Amino acid sequence: MTIKTQQNRYWQHLKVAFQYLVPQFALTRLAGWFAEKQWGAVTHLAIKAFSAKYKINLQEAKKSDAKQYASFNEFFIRPLKADARPINSDAQVASFPADGLISELGDITNQQLLQAKGHYFNLSGLLADDQELTSLFENGKFVTTYLSPRDYHRVHMPCDGVLRKMIYVPGDLFSVNPFLAQHIPNLFARNERVICYFDTPFGAMVQILVGATITASISTVWAGVINPPRAGKVQTWEYLSEGHSAVKLNKGEEMGAFRLGSTVINLFQQDRVEFLASLEAGSAVQMGEAMTAAPATQNSSI
């Protein structure tokens, strides 16, 4: 083993150890406090520095000048111009719910989902041991999309859907970047998350918003900010599928947002979708781009 390899391993171990030692919730509360402050020139300077560091294209945002944002959170969940993210118009195709990188995608086999090469996590654990949901998605498919700090942080619908259930799951706040996904076991089933279960033209579909270090809050368009406060127990809300109180969202419509970055996991039932053959771990994607193949495309490849 070379000295350089030894040094790399040392730093890798140090990065992982730091995740276990850092006061996750205190750091997250501090980040949330700062992000909500309206400090004028200080806030604008922070936004400019952040934009420069992560090469954020503010020209695609509705507000393209840092001085137009009263707080860092307002900037972080900035809406985009109407034409910035074209939505795939094929009703037989599901689209990506967010900008980011594909961490992993594929089949759910024996209730196991691939977290990173050589590392798996459990379907039932991910779904907070909800047996109804677990049975729906056994042998189904999943895709995990990682949102980096530079990405657009509103989350949209991959297809038309009617909300049936939302579950808040308390948990850890480990960072969810690709490096740590390779080194922290059961990462996505351990972290705080909001599970949203929809009826869709593709059958049952789950969209999970996973929390992380300094992800100060997760919100949905129908319930507002889910956390904070951070309840110390699993909380479940069920929704009617019909009537004036039903939550119905169209493909491409906004469904939630992260105040500071994280990950979205989508689950589909067995034999209901096929992901595009061009997609793989590490693929860069944008909200609204095709995620699945249309049935005719699928048939032509058999």
mmCIF file of N, CA and C in Angstrom, residues 65-193:
data_model
loop_
_atom_site.group_PDB
_atom_site.id
_atom_site.type_symbol
_atom_site.label_atom_id
_atom_site.label_comp_id
_atom_site.label_asym_id
_atom_site.label_seq_id
_atom_site.Cartn_x
_atom_site.Cartn_y
_atom_site.Cartn_z
ATOM 1 N N ASP A 65 -31.128 38.283 -8.810
ATOM 2 C CA ASP A 65 -30.186 39.120 -8.069
ATOM 3 C C ASP A 65 -30.215 38.725 -6.601
ATOM 4 N N ALA A 66 -29.050 38.491 -6.020
ATOM 5 C CA ALA A 66 -28.967 38.094 -4.613
ATOM 6 C C ALA A 66 -29.672 39.092 -3.696
ATOM 7 N N LYS A 67 -29.682 40.359 -4.065
ATOM 8 C CA LYS A 67 -30.285 41.390 -3.219
ATOM 9 C C LYS A 67 -31.812 41.284 -3.154
ATOM 10 N N GLN A 68 -32.404 40.450 -4.031
ATOM 11 C CA GLN A 68 -33.857 40.291 -4.036
ATOM 12 C C GLN A 68 -34.343 39.292 -2.986
ATOM 13 N N TYR A 69 -33.402 38.620 -2.312
ATOM 14 C CA TYR A 69 -33.783 37.609 -1.322
ATOM 15 C C TYR A 69 -33.606 38.161 0.088
ATOM 16 N N ALA A 70 -34.667 38.056 0.887
ATOM 17 C CA ALA A 70 -34.610 38.587 2.248
ATOM 18 C C ALA A 70 -33.838 37.673 3.186
ATOM 19 N N SER A 71 -33.845 36.377 2.930
ATOM 20 C CA SER A 71 -33.152 35.410 3.787
ATOM 21 C C SER A 71 -32.466 34.365 2.928
ATOM 22 N N PHE A 72 -31.550 33.622 3.553
ATOM 23 C CA PHE A 72 -30.863 32.553 2.833
ATOM 24 C C PHE A 72 -31.842 31.447 2.456
ATOM 25 N N ASN A 73 -32.800 31.153 3.323
ATOM 26 C CA ASN A 73 -33.796 30.122 3.008
ATOM 27 C C ASN A 73 -34.617 30.502 1.793
ATOM 28 N N GLU A 74 -34.977 31.778 1.701
ATOM 29 C CA GLU A 74 -35.745 32.226 0.538
ATOM 30 C C GLU A 74 -34.954 31.992 -0.739
ATOM 31 N N PHE A 75 -33.660 32.246 -0.674
ATOM 32 C CA PHE A 75 -32.782 31.970 -1.815
ATOM 33 C C PHE A 75 -32.669 30.467 -2.082
ATOM 34 N N PHE A 76 -32.526 29.680 -1.025
ATOM 35 C CA PHE A 76 -32.261 28.258 -1.205
ATOM 36 C C PHE A 76 -33.427 27.533 -1.852
ATOM 37 N N ILE A 77 -34.657 27.950 -1.547
ATOM 38 C CA ILE A 77 -35.809 27.301 -2.177
ATOM 39 C C ILE A 77 -36.384 28.199 -3.278
ATOM 40 N N ARG A 78 -35.491 28.937 -3.931
ATOM 41 C CA ARG A 78 -35.888 29.878 -4.975
ATOM 42 C C ARG A 78 -36.683 29.174 -6.083
ATOM 43 N N PRO A 79 -37.815 29.735 -6.481
ATOM 44 C CA PRO A 79 -38.525 29.193 -7.641
ATOM 45 C C PRO A 79 -37.798 29.565 -8.928
ATOM 46 N N LEU A 80 -37.951 28.736 -9.941
ATOM 47 C CA LEU A 80 -37.311 28.971 -11.226
ATOM 48 C C LEU A 80 -38.278 29.620 -12.203
ATOM 49 N N LYS A 81 -37.734 30.179 -13.268
ATOM 50 C CA LYS A 81 -38.563 30.726 -14.339
ATOM 51 C C LYS A 81 -39.391 29.602 -14.956
ATOM 52 N N ALA A 82 -40.524 29.968 -15.522
ATOM 53 C CA ALA A 82 -41.497 28.988 -15.993
ATOM 54 C C ALA A 82 -40.910 27.998 -17.008
ATOM 55 N N ASP A 83 -39.975 28.447 -17.832
ATOM 56 C CA ASP A 83 -39.435 27.583 -18.888
ATOM 57 C C ASP A 83 -38.093 26.953 -18.518
ATOM 58 N N ALA A 84 -37.661 27.090 -17.254
ATOM 59 C CA ALA A 84 -36.331 26.602 -16.869
ATOM 60 C C ALA A 84 -36.254 25.084 -16.810
ATOM 61 N N ARG A 85 -37.366 24.416 -16.493
ATOM 62 C CA ARG A 85 -37.402 22.959 -16.384
ATOM 63 C C ARG A 85 -38.610 22.421 -17.139
ATOM 64 N N PRO A 86 -38.465 22.182 -18.453
ATOM 65 C CA PRO A 86 -39.582 21.610 -19.219
ATOM 66 C C PRO A 86 -39.973 20.246 -18.645
ATOM 67 N N ILE A 87 -41.270 19.998 -18.515
ATOM 68 C CA ILE A 87 -41.773 18.745 -17.977
ATOM 69 C C ILE A 87 -42.091 17.807 -19.138
ATOM 70 N N ASN A 88 -41.569 16.586 -19.099
ATOM 71 C CA ASN A 88 -41.899 15.596 -20.121
ATOM 72 C C ASN A 88 -43.421 15.453 -20.205
ATOM 73 N N SER A 89 -43.962 15.585 -21.402
ATOM 74 C CA SER A 89 -45.416 15.671 -21.561
ATOM 75 C C SER A 89 -46.098 14.324 -21.773
ATOM 76 N N ASP A 90 -45.346 13.235 -21.879
ATOM 77 C CA ASP A 90 -45.925 11.922 -22.128
ATOM 78 C C ASP A 90 -46.527 11.370 -20.837
ATOM 79 N N ALA A 91 -47.853 11.169 -20.821
ATOM 80 C CA ALA A 91 -48.529 10.680 -19.616
ATOM 81 C C ALA A 91 -48.112 9.260 -19.255
ATOM 82 N N GLN A 92 -47.507 8.533 -20.195
ATOM 83 C CA GLN A 92 -47.075 7.166 -19.930
ATOM 84 C C GLN A 92 -45.629 7.092 -19.429
ATOM 85 N N VAL A 93 -45.045 8.263 -19.175
ATOM 86 C CA VAL A 93 -43.658 8.353 -18.725
ATOM 87 C C VAL A 93 -43.618 9.114 -17.390
ATOM 88 N N ALA A 94 -42.916 8.568 -16.417
ATOM 89 C CA ALA A 94 -42.676 9.292 -15.156
ATOM 90 C C ALA A 94 -41.412 10.128 -15.312
ATOM 91 N N SER A 95 -41.412 11.291 -14.703
ATOM 92 C CA SER A 95 -40.262 12.191 -14.823
ATOM 93 C C SER A 95 -39.553 12.336 -13.485
ATOM 94 N N PHE A 96 -38.359 12.872 -13.496
ATOM 95 C CA PHE A 96 -37.601 13.052 -12.261
ATOM 96 C C PHE A 96 -38.231 14.156 -11.414
ATOM 97 N N PRO A 97 -38.290 13.938 -10.103
ATOM 98 C CA PRO A 97 -38.926 14.914 -9.225
ATOM 99 C C PRO A 97 -38.025 16.076 -8.823
ATOM 100 N N ALA A 98 -36.709 15.943 -9.082
ATOM 101 C CA ALA A 98 -35.775 16.955 -8.585
ATOM 102 C C ALA A 98 -34.512 16.970 -9.435
ATOM 103 N N ASP A 99 -33.784 18.069 -9.351
ATOM 104 C CA ASP A 99 -32.432 18.130 -9.906
ATOM 105 C C ASP A 99 -31.504 17.312 -9.016
ATOM 106 N N GLY A 100 -30.463 16.746 -9.605
ATOM 107 C CA GLY A 100 -29.474 16.060 -8.775
ATOM 108 C C GLY A 100 -28.704 15.004 -9.521
ATOM 109 N N LEU A 101 -28.123 14.091 -8.764
ATOM 110 C CA LEU A 101 -27.401 12.944 -9.297
ATOM 111 C C LEU A 101 -28.102 11.677 -8.840
ATOM 112 N N ILE A 102 -28.193 10.689 -9.721
ATOM 113 C CA ILE A 102 -28.738 9.398 -9.312
ATOM 114 C C ILE A 102 -27.701 8.708 -8.432
ATOM 115 N N SER A 103 -28.087 8.423 -7.187
ATOM 116 C CA SER A 103 -27.202 7.650 -6.307
ATOM 117 C C SER A 103 -27.222 6.188 -6.721
ATOM 118 N N GLU A 104 -28.433 5.622 -6.809
ATOM 119 C CA GLU A 104 -28.614 4.253 -7.276
ATOM 120 C C GLU A 104 -30.037 4.119 -7.811
ATOM 121 N N LEU A 105 -30.262 3.099 -8.613
ATOM 122 C CA LEU A 105 -31.604 2.764 -9.077
ATOM 123 C C LEU A 105 -31.633 1.297 -9.461
ATOM 124 N N GLY A 106 -32.822 0.722 -9.471
ATOM 125 C CA GLY A 106 -32.921 -0.679 -9.868
ATOM 126 C C GLY A 106 -34.050 -1.407 -9.172
ATOM 127 N N ASP A 107 -33.870 -2.708 -8.997
ATOM 128 C CA ASP A 107 -34.904 -3.568 -8.433
ATOM 129 C C ASP A 107 -34.807 -3.640 -6.918
ATOM 130 N N ILE A 108 -35.965 -3.816 -6.287
ATOM 131 C CA ILE A 108 -36.032 -4.132 -4.864
ATOM 132 C C ILE A 108 -36.110 -5.649 -4.767
ATOM 133 N N THR A 109 -35.063 -6.266 -4.258
ATOM 134 C CA THR A 109 -34.961 -7.724 -4.237
ATOM 135 C C THR A 109 -34.844 -8.217 -2.805
ATOM 136 N N ASN A 110 -35.739 -9.117 -2.433
ATOM 137 C CA ASN A 110 -35.752 -9.632 -1.051
ATOM 138 C C ASN A 110 -35.789 -8.491 -0.033
ATOM 139 N N GLN A 111 -36.585 -7.482 -0.357
ATOM 140 C CA GLN A 111 -36.763 -6.296 0.489
ATOM 141 C C GLN A 111 -35.482 -5.486 0.659
ATOM 142 N N GLN A 112 -34.530 -5.644 -0.240
ATOM 143 C CA GLN A 112 -33.275 -4.909 -0.146
ATOM 144 C C GLN A 112 -33.147 -3.908 -1.294
ATOM 145 N N LEU A 113 -32.726 -2.682 -0.949
ATOM 146 C CA LEU A 113 -32.446 -1.649 -1.934
ATOM 147 C C LEU A 113 -30.954 -1.341 -1.888
ATOM 148 N N LEU A 114 -30.368 -1.122 -3.056
ATOM 149 C CA LEU A 114 -28.942 -0.810 -3.126
ATOM 150 C C LEU A 114 -28.715 0.633 -2.688
ATOM 151 N N GLN A 115 -27.891 0.814 -1.679
ATOM 152 C CA GLN A 115 -27.544 2.152 -1.196
ATOM 153 C C GLN A 115 -26.318 2.687 -1.931
ATOM 154 N N ALA A 116 -25.320 1.859 -2.059
ATOM 155 C CA ALA A 116 -24.092 2.146 -2.796
ATOM 156 C C ALA A 116 -23.443 0.794 -3.064
ATOM 157 N N LYS A 117 -22.458 0.756 -3.905
ATOM 158 C CA LYS A 117 -21.852 -0.514 -4.272
ATOM 159 C C LYS A 117 -21.497 -1.334 -3.036
ATOM 160 N N GLY A 118 -22.107 -2.528 -2.948
ATOM 161 C CA GLY A 118 -21.816 -3.426 -1.841
ATOM 162 C C GLY A 118 -22.583 -3.137 -0.564
ATOM 163 N N HIS A 119 -23.439 -2.101 -0.567
ATOM 164 C CA HIS A 119 -24.181 -1.721 0.637
ATOM 165 C C HIS A 119 -25.679 -1.663 0.320
ATOM 166 N N TYR A 120 -26.482 -2.304 1.161
ATOM 167 C CA TYR A 120 -27.929 -2.357 0.967
ATOM 168 C C TYR A 120 -28.650 -1.860 2.218
ATOM 169 N N PHE A 121 -29.926 -1.473 2.035
ATOM 170 C CA PHE A 121 -30.761 -1.157 3.186
ATOM 171 C C PHE A 121 -32.133 -1.776 2.970
ATOM 172 N N ASN A 122 -32.890 -1.890 4.067
ATOM 173 C CA ASN A 122 -34.103 -2.678 4.091
ATOM 174 C C ASN A 122 -35.350 -1.864 3.755
ATOM 175 N N LEU A 123 -36.231 -2.423 2.930
ATOM 176 C CA LEU A 123 -37.448 -1.743 2.503
ATOM 177 C C LEU A 123 -38.358 -1.436 3.681
ATOM 178 N N SER A 124 -38.583 -2.415 4.547
ATOM 179 C CA SER A 124 -39.466 -2.215 5.692
ATOM 180 C C SER A 124 -38.929 -1.127 6.614
ATOM 181 N N GLY A 125 -37.620 -1.124 6.846
ATOM 182 C CA GLY A 125 -37.016 -0.084 7.670
ATOM 183 C C GLY A 125 -37.173 1.290 7.058
ATOM 184 N N LEU A 126 -36.988 1.381 5.737
ATOM 185 C CA LEU A 126 -37.150 2.657 5.042
ATOM 186 C C LEU A 126 -38.565 3.191 5.213
ATOM 187 N N LEU A 127 -39.557 2.282 5.184
ATOM 188 C CA LEU A 127 -40.960 2.665 5.243
ATOM 189 C C LEU A 127 -41.517 2.637 6.671
ATOM 190 N N ALA A 128 -40.641 2.769 7.646
ATOM 191 C CA ALA A 128 -41.030 2.859 9.061
ATOM 192 C C ALA A 128 -41.858 1.668 9.510
ATOM 193 N N ASP A 129 -41.533 0.491 8.941
ATOM 194 C CA ASP A 129 -42.212 -0.763 9.295
ATOM 195 C C ASP A 129 -43.712 -0.722 9.020
ATOM 196 N N ASP A 130 -44.133 0.091 8.061
ATOM 197 C CA ASP A 130 -45.532 0.116 7.627
ATOM 198 C C ASP A 130 -45.747 -1.104 6.716
ATOM 199 N N GLN A 131 -46.456 -2.100 7.213
ATOM 200 C CA GLN A 131 -46.576 -3.356 6.492
ATOM 201 C C GLN A 131 -47.404 -3.237 5.214
ATOM 202 N N GLU A 132 -48.402 -2.339 5.218
ATOM 203 C CA GLU A 132 -49.182 -2.122 4.000
ATOM 204 C C GLU A 132 -48.283 -1.628 2.869
ATOM 205 N N LEU A 133 -47.473 -0.606 3.157
ATOM 206 C CA LEU A 133 -46.593 -0.057 2.129
ATOM 207 C C LEU A 133 -45.507 -1.061 1.743
ATOM 208 N N THR A 134 -44.949 -1.732 2.726
ATOM 209 C CA THR A 134 -43.884 -2.699 2.441
ATOM 210 C C THR A 134 -44.367 -3.764 1.478
ATOM 211 N N SER A 135 -45.581 -4.285 1.692
ATOM 212 C CA SER A 135 -46.102 -5.332 0.806
ATOM 213 C C SER A 135 -46.364 -4.797 -0.596
ATOM 214 N N LEU A 136 -46.749 -3.529 -0.705
ATOM 215 C CA LEU A 136 -47.015 -2.943 -2.021
ATOM 216 C C LEU A 136 -45.758 -2.870 -2.884
ATOM 217 N N PHE A 137 -44.607 -2.633 -2.248
ATOM 218 C CA PHE A 137 -43.401 -2.357 -3.036
ATOM 219 C C PHE A 137 -42.382 -3.502 -3.036
ATOM 220 N N GLU A 138 -42.743 -4.642 -2.470
ATOM 221 C CA GLU A 138 -41.856 -5.808 -2.566
ATOM 222 C C GLU A 138 -41.658 -6.164 -4.035
ATOM 223 N N ASN A 139 -40.409 -6.375 -4.415
ATOM 224 C CA ASN A 139 -40.034 -6.737 -5.793
ATOM 225 C C ASN A 139 -40.331 -5.617 -6.792
ATOM 226 N N GLY A 140 -40.497 -4.398 -6.274
ATOM 227 C CA GLY A 140 -40.707 -3.266 -7.156
ATOM 228 C C GLY A 140 -39.399 -2.643 -7.601
ATOM 229 N N LYS A 141 -39.451 -1.345 -7.904
ATOM 230 C CA LYS A 141 -38.258 -0.631 -8.354
ATOM 231 C C LYS A 141 -38.085 0.644 -7.538
ATOM 232 N N PHE A 142 -36.831 1.133 -7.500
ATOM 233 C CA PHE A 142 -36.530 2.347 -6.748
ATOM 234 C C PHE A 142 -35.520 3.184 -7.504
ATOM 235 N N VAL A 143 -35.530 4.469 -7.219
ATOM 236 C CA VAL A 143 -34.477 5.364 -7.702
ATOM 237 C C VAL A 143 -34.216 6.385 -6.603
ATOM 238 N N THR A 144 -32.932 6.623 -6.330
ATOM 239 C CA THR A 144 -32.506 7.569 -5.301
ATOM 240 C C THR A 144 -31.798 8.735 -5.970
ATOM 241 N N THR A 145 -32.290 9.946 -5.731
ATOM 242 C CA THR A 145 -31.734 11.157 -6.339
ATOM 243 C C THR A 145 -31.126 12.035 -5.252
ATOM 244 N N TYR A 146 -29.831 12.297 -5.366
ATOM 245 C CA TYR A 146 -29.114 13.128 -4.395
ATOM 246 C C TYR A 146 -29.083 14.574 -4.867
ATOM 247 N N LEU A 147 -29.542 15.485 -4.019
ATOM 248 C CA LEU A 147 -29.520 16.912 -4.316
ATOM 249 C C LEU A 147 -28.298 17.534 -3.645
ATOM 250 N N SER A 148 -27.390 18.064 -4.437
ATOM 251 C CA SER A 148 -26.207 18.722 -3.894
ATOM 252 C C SER A 148 -26.560 20.167 -3.548
ATOM 253 N N PRO A 149 -25.678 20.874 -2.843
ATOM 254 C CA PRO A 149 -25.987 22.264 -2.473
ATOM 255 C C PRO A 149 -26.292 23.173 -3.660
ATOM 256 N N ARG A 150 -25.770 22.851 -4.834
ATOM 257 C CA ARG A 150 -25.974 23.750 -5.971
ATOM 258 C C ARG A 150 -27.326 23.551 -6.650
ATOM 259 N N ASP A 151 -28.019 22.469 -6.328
ATOM 260 C CA ASP A 151 -29.222 22.118 -7.074
ATOM 261 C C ASP A 151 -30.452 22.912 -6.653
ATOM 262 N N TYR A 152 -31.432 22.938 -7.532
ATOM 263 C CA TYR A 152 -32.770 23.458 -7.263
ATOM 264 C C TYR A 152 -33.410 22.544 -6.219
ATOM 265 N N HIS A 153 -33.949 23.126 -5.140
ATOM 266 C CA HIS A 153 -34.359 22.304 -4.002
ATOM 267 C C HIS A 153 -35.865 22.216 -3.761
ATOM 268 N N ARG A 154 -36.635 22.502 -4.776
ATOM 269 C CA ARG A 154 -38.056 22.174 -4.710
ATOM 270 C C ARG A 154 -38.249 20.806 -5.362
ATOM 271 N N VAL A 155 -39.211 20.055 -4.842
ATOM 272 C CA VAL A 155 -39.448 18.687 -5.297
ATOM 273 C C VAL A 155 -40.816 18.628 -5.951
ATOM 274 N N HIS A 156 -40.895 17.979 -7.105
ATOM 275 C CA HIS A 156 -42.112 17.972 -7.912
ATOM 276 C C HIS A 156 -42.638 16.552 -8.106
ATOM 277 N N MET A 157 -43.806 16.449 -8.693
ATOM 278 C CA MET A 157 -44.431 15.147 -8.921
ATOM 279 C C MET A 157 -43.892 14.507 -10.203
ATOM 280 N N PRO A 158 -43.506 13.228 -10.143
ATOM 281 C CA PRO A 158 -43.053 12.535 -11.347
ATOM 282 C C PRO A 158 -44.200 12.121 -12.262
ATOM 283 N N CYS A 159 -45.432 12.182 -11.745
ATOM 284 C CA CYS A 159 -46.620 11.785 -12.504
ATOM 285 C C CYS A 159 -47.830 12.338 -11.759
ATOM 286 N N ASP A 160 -49.010 12.228 -12.363
ATOM 287 C CA ASP A 160 -50.218 12.606 -11.651
ATOM 288 C C ASP A 160 -50.368 11.713 -10.417
ATOM 289 N N GLY A 161 -50.896 12.255 -9.335
ATOM 290 C CA GLY A 161 -51.047 11.435 -8.144
ATOM 291 C C GLY A 161 -52.087 11.973 -7.183
ATOM 292 N N VAL A 162 -52.690 11.050 -6.439
ATOM 293 C CA VAL A 162 -53.617 11.390 -5.368
ATOM 294 C C VAL A 162 -52.993 10.916 -4.063
ATOM 295 N N LEU A 163 -52.771 11.837 -3.141
ATOM 296 C CA LEU A 163 -52.126 11.514 -1.879
ATOM 297 C C LEU A 163 -53.026 10.641 -1.015
ATOM 298 N N ARG A 164 -52.469 9.536 -0.490
ATOM 299 C CA ARG A 164 -53.225 8.657 0.397
ATOM 300 C C ARG A 164 -52.685 8.656 1.823
ATOM 301 N N LYS A 165 -51.377 8.865 1.972
ATOM 302 C CA LYS A 165 -50.790 8.797 3.312
ATOM 303 C C LYS A 165 -49.492 9.592 3.344
ATOM 304 N N MET A 166 -49.226 10.226 4.493
ATOM 305 C CA MET A 166 -47.938 10.858 4.738
ATOM 306 C C MET A 166 -47.444 10.398 6.106
ATOM 307 N N ILE A 167 -46.169 10.023 6.181
ATOM 308 C CA ILE A 167 -45.579 9.547 7.426
ATOM 309 C C ILE A 167 -44.318 10.350 7.713
ATOM 310 N N TYR A 168 -44.276 10.954 8.899
ATOM 311 C CA TYR A 168 -43.037 11.591 9.354
ATOM 312 C C TYR A 168 -42.290 10.588 10.225
ATOM 313 N N VAL A 169 -41.008 10.368 9.916
ATOM 314 C CA VAL A 169 -40.186 9.409 10.646
ATOM 315 C C VAL A 169 -39.003 10.146 11.255
ATOM 316 N N PRO A 170 -38.917 10.212 12.591
ATOM 317 C CA PRO A 170 -37.742 10.836 13.204
ATOM 318 C C PRO A 170 -36.518 9.960 12.986
ATOM 319 N N GLY A 171 -35.358 10.542 13.057
ATOM 320 C CA GLY A 171 -34.145 9.752 12.860
ATOM 321 C C GLY A 171 -32.903 10.603 12.944
ATOM 322 N N ASP A 172 -31.796 10.015 12.491
ATOM 323 C CA ASP A 172 -30.520 10.719 12.490
ATOM 324 C C ASP A 172 -30.500 11.784 11.400
ATOM 325 N N LEU A 173 -29.429 12.562 11.402
ATOM 326 C CA LEU A 173 -29.252 13.597 10.377
ATOM 327 C C LEU A 173 -27.854 13.493 9.779
ATOM 328 N N PHE A 174 -27.471 12.270 9.386
ATOM 329 C CA PHE A 174 -26.205 12.104 8.696
ATOM 330 C C PHE A 174 -26.248 12.824 7.349
ATOM 331 N N SER A 175 -25.115 13.304 6.902
ATOM 332 C CA SER A 175 -25.018 13.817 5.539
ATOM 333 C C SER A 175 -25.314 12.673 4.569
ATOM 334 N N VAL A 176 -25.881 13.000 3.405
ATOM 335 C CA VAL A 176 -26.289 11.945 2.466
ATOM 336 C C VAL A 176 -25.504 12.004 1.153
ATOM 337 N N ASN A 177 -24.339 12.633 1.157
ATOM 338 C CA ASN A 177 -23.571 12.705 -0.084
ATOM 339 C C ASN A 177 -23.089 11.317 -0.485
ATOM 340 N N PRO A 178 -22.726 11.125 -1.761
ATOM 341 C CA PRO A 178 -22.364 9.789 -2.259
ATOM 342 C C PRO A 178 -21.240 9.117 -1.481
ATOM 343 N N PHE A 179 -20.264 9.887 -1.000
ATOM 344 C CA PHE A 179 -19.172 9.283 -0.236
ATOM 345 C C PHE A 179 -19.704 8.607 1.025
ATOM 346 N N LEU A 180 -20.557 9.317 1.773
ATOM 347 C CA LEU A 180 -21.058 8.759 3.023
ATOM 348 C C LEU A 180 -22.076 7.652 2.783
ATOM 349 N N ALA A 181 -22.752 7.676 1.642
ATOM 350 C CA ALA A 181 -23.653 6.576 1.300
ATOM 351 C C ALA A 181 -22.881 5.260 1.163
ATOM 352 N N GLN A 182 -21.597 5.362 0.854
ATOM 353 C CA GLN A 182 -20.755 4.175 0.729
ATOM 354 C C GLN A 182 -20.199 3.709 2.072
ATOM 355 N N HIS A 183 -20.344 4.521 3.110
ATOM 356 C CA HIS A 183 -19.650 4.207 4.360
ATOM 357 C C HIS A 183 -20.532 4.157 5.602
ATOM 358 N N ILE A 184 -21.760 4.655 5.548
ATOM 359 C CA ILE A 184 -22.644 4.621 6.710
ATOM 360 C C ILE A 184 -23.772 3.622 6.439
ATOM 361 N N PRO A 185 -23.806 2.508 7.144
ATOM 362 C CA PRO A 185 -24.813 1.464 6.891
ATOM 363 C C PRO A 185 -26.238 1.982 7.101
ATOM 364 N N ASN A 186 -27.152 1.523 6.227
ATOM 365 C CA ASN A 186 -28.585 1.824 6.365
ATOM 366 C C ASN A 186 -28.875 3.322 6.441
ATOM 367 N N LEU A 187 -28.088 4.102 5.743
ATOM 368 C CA LEU A 187 -28.159 5.559 5.866
ATOM 369 C C LEU A 187 -29.578 6.101 5.685
ATOM 370 N N PHE A 188 -30.240 5.718 4.587
ATOM 371 C CA PHE A 188 -31.538 6.315 4.272
ATOM 372 C C PHE A 188 -32.659 5.786 5.162
ATOM 373 N N ALA A 189 -32.458 4.605 5.741
ATOM 374 C CA ALA A 189 -33.442 4.068 6.683
ATOM 375 C C ALA A 189 -33.180 4.544 8.102
ATOM 376 N N ARG A 190 -32.077 5.237 8.324
ATOM 377 C CA ARG A 190 -31.751 5.772 9.652
ATOM 378 C C ARG A 190 -32.084 7.251 9.768
ATOM 379 N N ASN A 191 -31.992 7.981 8.650
ATOM 380 C CA ASN A 191 -32.181 9.427 8.711
ATOM 381 C C ASN A 191 -33.657 9.813 8.835
ATOM 382 N N GLU A 192 -33.878 10.989 9.379
ATOM 383 C CA GLU A 192 -35.207 11.594 9.415
ATOM 384 C C GLU A 192 -35.757 11.672 7.996
ATOM 385 N N ARG A 193 -37.084 11.465 7.844
ATOM 386 C CA ARG A 193 -37.639 11.490 6.495
ATOM 387 C C ARG A 193 -39.155 11.697 6.532
#
